[in-house]
PDB file of C-alpha atoms in Angstrom:
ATOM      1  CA  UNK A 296      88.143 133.332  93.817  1.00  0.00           C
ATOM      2  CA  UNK A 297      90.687 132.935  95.994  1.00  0.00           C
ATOM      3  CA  UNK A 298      92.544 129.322  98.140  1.00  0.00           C
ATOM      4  CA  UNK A 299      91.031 130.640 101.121  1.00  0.00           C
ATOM      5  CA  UNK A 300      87.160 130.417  99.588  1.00  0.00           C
ATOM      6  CA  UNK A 301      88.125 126.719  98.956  1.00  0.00           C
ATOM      7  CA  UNK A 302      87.199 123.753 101.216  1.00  0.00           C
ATOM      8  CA  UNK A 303      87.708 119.995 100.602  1.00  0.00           C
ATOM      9  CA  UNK A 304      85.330 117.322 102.098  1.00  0.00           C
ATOM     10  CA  UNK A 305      84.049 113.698 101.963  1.00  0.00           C
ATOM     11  CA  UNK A 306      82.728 113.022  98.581  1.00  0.00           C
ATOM     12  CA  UNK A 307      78.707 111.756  99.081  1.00  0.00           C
ATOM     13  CA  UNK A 308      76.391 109.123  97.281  1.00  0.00           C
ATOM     14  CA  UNK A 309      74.998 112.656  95.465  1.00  0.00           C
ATOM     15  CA  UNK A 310      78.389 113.286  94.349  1.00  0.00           C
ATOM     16  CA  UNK A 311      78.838 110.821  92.116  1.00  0.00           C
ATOM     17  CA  UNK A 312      76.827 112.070  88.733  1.00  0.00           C
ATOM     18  CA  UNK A 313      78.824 115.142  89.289  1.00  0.00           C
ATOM     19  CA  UNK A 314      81.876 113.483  89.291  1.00  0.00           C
ATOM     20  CA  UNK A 315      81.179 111.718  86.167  1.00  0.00           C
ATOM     21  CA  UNK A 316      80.083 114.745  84.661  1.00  0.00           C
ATOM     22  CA  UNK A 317      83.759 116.716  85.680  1.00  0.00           C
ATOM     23  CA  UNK A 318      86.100 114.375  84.968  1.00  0.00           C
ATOM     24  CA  UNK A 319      83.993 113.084  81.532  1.00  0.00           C
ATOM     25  CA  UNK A 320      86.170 115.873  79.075  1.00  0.00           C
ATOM     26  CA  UNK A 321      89.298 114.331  80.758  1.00  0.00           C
ATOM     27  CA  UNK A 322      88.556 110.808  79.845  1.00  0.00           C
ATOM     28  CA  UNK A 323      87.212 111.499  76.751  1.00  0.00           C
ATOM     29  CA  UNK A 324      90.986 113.032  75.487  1.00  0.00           C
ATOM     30  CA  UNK A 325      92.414 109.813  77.363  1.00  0.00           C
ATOM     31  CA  UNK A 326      94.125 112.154  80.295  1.00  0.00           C
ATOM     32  CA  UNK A 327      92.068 110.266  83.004  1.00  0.00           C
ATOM     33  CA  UNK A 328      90.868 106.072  82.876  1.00  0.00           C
ATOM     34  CA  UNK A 329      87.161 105.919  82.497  1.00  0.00           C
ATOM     35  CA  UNK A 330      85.155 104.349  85.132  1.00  0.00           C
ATOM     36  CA  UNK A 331      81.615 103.345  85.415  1.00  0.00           C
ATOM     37  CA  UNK A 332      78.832 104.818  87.915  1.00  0.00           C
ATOM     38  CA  UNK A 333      79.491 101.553  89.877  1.00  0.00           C
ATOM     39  CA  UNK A 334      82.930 101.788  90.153  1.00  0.00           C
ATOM     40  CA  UNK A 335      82.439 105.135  91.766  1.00  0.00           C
ATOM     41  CA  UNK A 336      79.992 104.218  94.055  1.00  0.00           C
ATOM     42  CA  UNK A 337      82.228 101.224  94.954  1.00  0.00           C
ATOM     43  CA  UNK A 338      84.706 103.809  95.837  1.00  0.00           C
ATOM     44  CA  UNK A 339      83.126 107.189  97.006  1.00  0.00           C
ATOM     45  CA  UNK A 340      84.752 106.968 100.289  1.00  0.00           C
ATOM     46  CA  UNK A 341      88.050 107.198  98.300  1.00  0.00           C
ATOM     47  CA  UNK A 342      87.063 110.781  96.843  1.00  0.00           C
ATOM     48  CA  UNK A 343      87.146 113.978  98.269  1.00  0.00           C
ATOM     49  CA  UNK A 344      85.322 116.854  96.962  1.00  0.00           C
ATOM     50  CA  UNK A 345      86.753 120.732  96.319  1.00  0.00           C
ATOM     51  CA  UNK A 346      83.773 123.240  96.971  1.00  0.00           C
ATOM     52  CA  UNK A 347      84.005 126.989  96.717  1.00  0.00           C
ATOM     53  CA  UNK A 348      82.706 129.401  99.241  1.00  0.00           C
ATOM     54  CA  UNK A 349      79.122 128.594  98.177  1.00  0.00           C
ATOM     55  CA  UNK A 350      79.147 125.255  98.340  1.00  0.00           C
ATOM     56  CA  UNK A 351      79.890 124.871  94.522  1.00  0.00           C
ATOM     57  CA  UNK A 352      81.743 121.663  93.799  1.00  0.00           C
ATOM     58  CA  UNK A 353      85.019 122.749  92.129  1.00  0.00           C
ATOM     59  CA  UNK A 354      86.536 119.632  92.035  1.00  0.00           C
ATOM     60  CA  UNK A 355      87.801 116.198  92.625  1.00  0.00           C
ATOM     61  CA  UNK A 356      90.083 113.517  93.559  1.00  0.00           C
ATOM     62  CA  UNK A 357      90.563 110.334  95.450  1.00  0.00           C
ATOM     63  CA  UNK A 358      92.993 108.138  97.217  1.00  0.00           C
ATOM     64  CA  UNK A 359      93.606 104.671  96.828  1.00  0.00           C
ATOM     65  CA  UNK A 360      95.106 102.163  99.321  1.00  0.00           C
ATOM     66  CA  UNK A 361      97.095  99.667  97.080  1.00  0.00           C
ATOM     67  CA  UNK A 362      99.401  98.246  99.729  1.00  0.00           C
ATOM     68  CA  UNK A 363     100.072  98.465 103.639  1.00  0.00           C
ATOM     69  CA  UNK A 364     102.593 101.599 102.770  1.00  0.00           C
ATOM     70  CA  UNK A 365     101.616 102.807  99.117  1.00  0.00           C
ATOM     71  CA  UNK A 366      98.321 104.495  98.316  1.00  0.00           C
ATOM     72  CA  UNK A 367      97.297 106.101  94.923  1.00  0.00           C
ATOM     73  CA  UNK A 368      96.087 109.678  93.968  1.00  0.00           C
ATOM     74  CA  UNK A 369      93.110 108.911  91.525  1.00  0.00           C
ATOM     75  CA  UNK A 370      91.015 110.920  89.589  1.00  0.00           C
ATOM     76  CA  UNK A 371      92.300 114.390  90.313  1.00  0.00           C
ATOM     77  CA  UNK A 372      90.462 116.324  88.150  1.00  0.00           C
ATOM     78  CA  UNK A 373      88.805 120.602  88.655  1.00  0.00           C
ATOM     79  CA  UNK A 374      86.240 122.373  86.610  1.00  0.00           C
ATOM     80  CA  UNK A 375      87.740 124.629  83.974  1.00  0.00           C
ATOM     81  CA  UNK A 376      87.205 127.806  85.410  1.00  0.00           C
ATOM     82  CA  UNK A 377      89.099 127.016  88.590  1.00  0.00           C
ATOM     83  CA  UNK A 378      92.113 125.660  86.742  1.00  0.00           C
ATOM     84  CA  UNK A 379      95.376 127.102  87.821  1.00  0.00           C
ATOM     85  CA  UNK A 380      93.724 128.508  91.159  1.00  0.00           C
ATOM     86  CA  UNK A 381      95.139 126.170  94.113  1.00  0.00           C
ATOM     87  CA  UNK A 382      91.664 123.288  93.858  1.00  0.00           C
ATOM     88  CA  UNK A 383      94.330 120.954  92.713  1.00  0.00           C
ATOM     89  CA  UNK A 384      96.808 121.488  95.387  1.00  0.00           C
ATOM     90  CA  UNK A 385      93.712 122.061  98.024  1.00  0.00           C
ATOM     91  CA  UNK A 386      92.450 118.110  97.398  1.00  0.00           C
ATOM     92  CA  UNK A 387      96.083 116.839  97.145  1.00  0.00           C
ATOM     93  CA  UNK A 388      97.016 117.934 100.435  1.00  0.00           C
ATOM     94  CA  UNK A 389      93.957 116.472 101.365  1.00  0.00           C
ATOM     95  CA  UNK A 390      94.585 113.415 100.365  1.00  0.00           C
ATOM     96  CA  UNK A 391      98.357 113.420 101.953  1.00  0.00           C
ATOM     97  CA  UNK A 392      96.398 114.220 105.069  1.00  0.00           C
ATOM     98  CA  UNK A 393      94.422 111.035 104.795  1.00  0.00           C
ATOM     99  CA  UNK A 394      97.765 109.071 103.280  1.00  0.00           C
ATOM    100  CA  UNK A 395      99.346 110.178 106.349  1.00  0.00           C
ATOM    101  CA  UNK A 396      96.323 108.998 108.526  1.00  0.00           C
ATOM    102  CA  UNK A 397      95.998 106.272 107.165  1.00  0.00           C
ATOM    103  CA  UNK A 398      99.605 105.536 107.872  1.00  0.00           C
ATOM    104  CA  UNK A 399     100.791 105.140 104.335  1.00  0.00           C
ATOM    105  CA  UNK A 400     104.484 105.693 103.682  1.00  0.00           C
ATOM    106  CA  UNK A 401     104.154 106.719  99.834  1.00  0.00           C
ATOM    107  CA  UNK A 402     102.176 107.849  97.325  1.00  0.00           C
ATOM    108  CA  UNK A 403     102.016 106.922  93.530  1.00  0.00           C
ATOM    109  CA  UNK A 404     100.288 108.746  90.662  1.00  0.00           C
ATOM    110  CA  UNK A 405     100.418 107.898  87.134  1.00  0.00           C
ATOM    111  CA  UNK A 406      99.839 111.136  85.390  1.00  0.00           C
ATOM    112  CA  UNK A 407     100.303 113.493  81.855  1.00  0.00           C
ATOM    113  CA  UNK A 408     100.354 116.839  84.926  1.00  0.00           C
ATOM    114  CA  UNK A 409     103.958 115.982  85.473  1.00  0.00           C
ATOM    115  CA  UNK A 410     104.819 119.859  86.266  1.00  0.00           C
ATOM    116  CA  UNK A 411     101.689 120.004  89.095  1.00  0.00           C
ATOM    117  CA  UNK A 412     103.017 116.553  90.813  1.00  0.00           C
ATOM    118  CA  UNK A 413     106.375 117.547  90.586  1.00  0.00           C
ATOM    119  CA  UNK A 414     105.407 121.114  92.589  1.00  0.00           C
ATOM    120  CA  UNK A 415     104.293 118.743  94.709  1.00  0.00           C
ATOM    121  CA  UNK A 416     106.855 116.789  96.278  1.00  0.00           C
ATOM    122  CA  UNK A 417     106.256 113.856  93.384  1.00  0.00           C
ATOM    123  CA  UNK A 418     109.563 112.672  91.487  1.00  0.00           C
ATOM    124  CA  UNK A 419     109.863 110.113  88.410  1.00  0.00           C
ATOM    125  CA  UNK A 420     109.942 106.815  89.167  1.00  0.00           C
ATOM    126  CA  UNK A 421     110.695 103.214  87.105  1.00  0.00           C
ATOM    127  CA  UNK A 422     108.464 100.484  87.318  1.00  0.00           C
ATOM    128  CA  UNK A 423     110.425  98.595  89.994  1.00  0.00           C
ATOM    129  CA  UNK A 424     109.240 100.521  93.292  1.00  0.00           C
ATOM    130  CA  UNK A 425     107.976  97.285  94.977  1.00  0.00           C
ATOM    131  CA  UNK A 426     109.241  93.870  95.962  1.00  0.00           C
ATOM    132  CA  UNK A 427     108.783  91.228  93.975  1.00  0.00           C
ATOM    133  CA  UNK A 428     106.152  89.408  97.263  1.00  0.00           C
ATOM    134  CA  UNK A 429     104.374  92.640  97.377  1.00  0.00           C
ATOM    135  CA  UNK A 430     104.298  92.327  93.048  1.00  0.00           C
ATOM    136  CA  UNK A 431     102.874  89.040  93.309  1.00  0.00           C
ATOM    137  CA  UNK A 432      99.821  89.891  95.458  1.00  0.00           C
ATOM    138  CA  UNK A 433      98.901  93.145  93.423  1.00  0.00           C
ATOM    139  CA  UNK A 434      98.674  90.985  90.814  1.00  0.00           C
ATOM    140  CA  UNK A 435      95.610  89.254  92.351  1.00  0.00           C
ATOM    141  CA  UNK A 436      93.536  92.608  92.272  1.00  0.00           C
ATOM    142  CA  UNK A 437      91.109  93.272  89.834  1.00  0.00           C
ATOM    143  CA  UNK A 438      91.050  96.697  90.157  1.00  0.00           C
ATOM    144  CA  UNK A 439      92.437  98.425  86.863  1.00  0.00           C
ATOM    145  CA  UNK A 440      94.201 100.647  88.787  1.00  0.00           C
ATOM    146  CA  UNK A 441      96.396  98.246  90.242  1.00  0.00           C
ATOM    147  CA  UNK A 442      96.898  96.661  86.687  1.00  0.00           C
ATOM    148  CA  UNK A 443      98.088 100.531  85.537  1.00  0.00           C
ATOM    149  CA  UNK A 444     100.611 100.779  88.424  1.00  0.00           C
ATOM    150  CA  UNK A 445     101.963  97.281  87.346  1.00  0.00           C
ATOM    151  CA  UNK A 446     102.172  98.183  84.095  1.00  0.00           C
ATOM    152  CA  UNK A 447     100.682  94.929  83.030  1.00  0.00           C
ATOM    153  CA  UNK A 448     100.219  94.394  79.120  1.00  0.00           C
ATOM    154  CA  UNK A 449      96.333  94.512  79.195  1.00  0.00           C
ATOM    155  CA  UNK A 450      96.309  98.072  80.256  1.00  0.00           C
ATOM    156  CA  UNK A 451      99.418  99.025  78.189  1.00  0.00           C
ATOM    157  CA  UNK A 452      97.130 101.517  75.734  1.00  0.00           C
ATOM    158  CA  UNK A 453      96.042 103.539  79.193  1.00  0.00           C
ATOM    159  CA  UNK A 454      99.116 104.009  80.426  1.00  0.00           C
ATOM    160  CA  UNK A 455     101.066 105.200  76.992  1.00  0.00           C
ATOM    161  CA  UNK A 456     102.452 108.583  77.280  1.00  0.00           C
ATOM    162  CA  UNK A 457     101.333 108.953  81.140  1.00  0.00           C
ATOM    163  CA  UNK A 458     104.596 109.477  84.067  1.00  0.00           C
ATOM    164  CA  UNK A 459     104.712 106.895  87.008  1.00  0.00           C
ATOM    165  CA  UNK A 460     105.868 109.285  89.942  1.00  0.00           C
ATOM    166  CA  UNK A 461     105.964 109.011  93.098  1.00  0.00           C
ATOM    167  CA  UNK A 462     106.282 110.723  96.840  1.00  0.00           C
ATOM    168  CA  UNK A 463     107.541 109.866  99.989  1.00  0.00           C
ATOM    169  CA  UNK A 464     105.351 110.632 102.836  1.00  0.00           C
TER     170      UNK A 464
END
């Protein structure tokens, strides 16, 4: 098992039970938000999918555009017995990649893996890392998400105990 066996691609449709199935242990102890079948659907071109050298998904994780120049790492999650082996790091630079193609300027995660961001390039932020205009049309979205990263009070017991960080693309 070794980074160069892993390869990262477009999550599929047939993805989705899978990643349901992977990141189910993390939502259950609260490290990950839940989300429903449809909410993944809704989003699988988001998610990007780790896969060992025969084809065995490995992992997952997605990116979310919140605003012209910030995007989100969501969902970042790897089967147990590839923990601590480089998946992680494989679908985060992924999902730079894409930032960057995208033409994103920053990245946000909020996150309990503050040693694994950090590695990354991710420092601590406070809550105030937009204007207050670009505050006032996040808070339009629905997406839960976007309530998280705004901290707002109906998504305060998700958030408690989890690091807002952020990188600079």
């Amino acid at each position: 098992m070794s980074l160069e066996s892993i390869s990262v691609r477009r999550a599929r449709t047939a993805d989705v039970p899978w990643i349901l199935d992977v990141t189910k242990p993390l939502v259950d102890s609260r490290v990950l938000l839940g989300k429903d079948a449809v909410s993944i659907y809704e989003a699988v071109q988001e998610f990007r999918i780790a896969e060992d050298s025969d084809g065995n998904r490995i992992g997952c994780g997605a990116l979310h555009v919140m605003w012209q120049d910030l995007g989100e790492v969501r969902t970042l999650a790897v089967t147990p017995e590839w923990l601590g082996k480089g998946v992680g790091a494989a679908i985060l630079a992924r999902l730079v990649d894409d930032a960057t193609e995208l033409g994103l300027g920053r990245l946000f995660c909020l996150t309990f893996e503050v040693d694994f961001f950090t590695r990354h390039g991710f420092v601590e932020v406070s809550d105030a890392i937009i204007d207050p205009e670009t505050y006032a049309q996040l808070v339009l979205s629905h997406d839960e998400g976007v309530a998280e990263f705004l901290d707002l009070a109906r998504v305060k017991p998700n958030t408690l105990g989890n690091t807002r960080m952020l990188r600079v693309l």
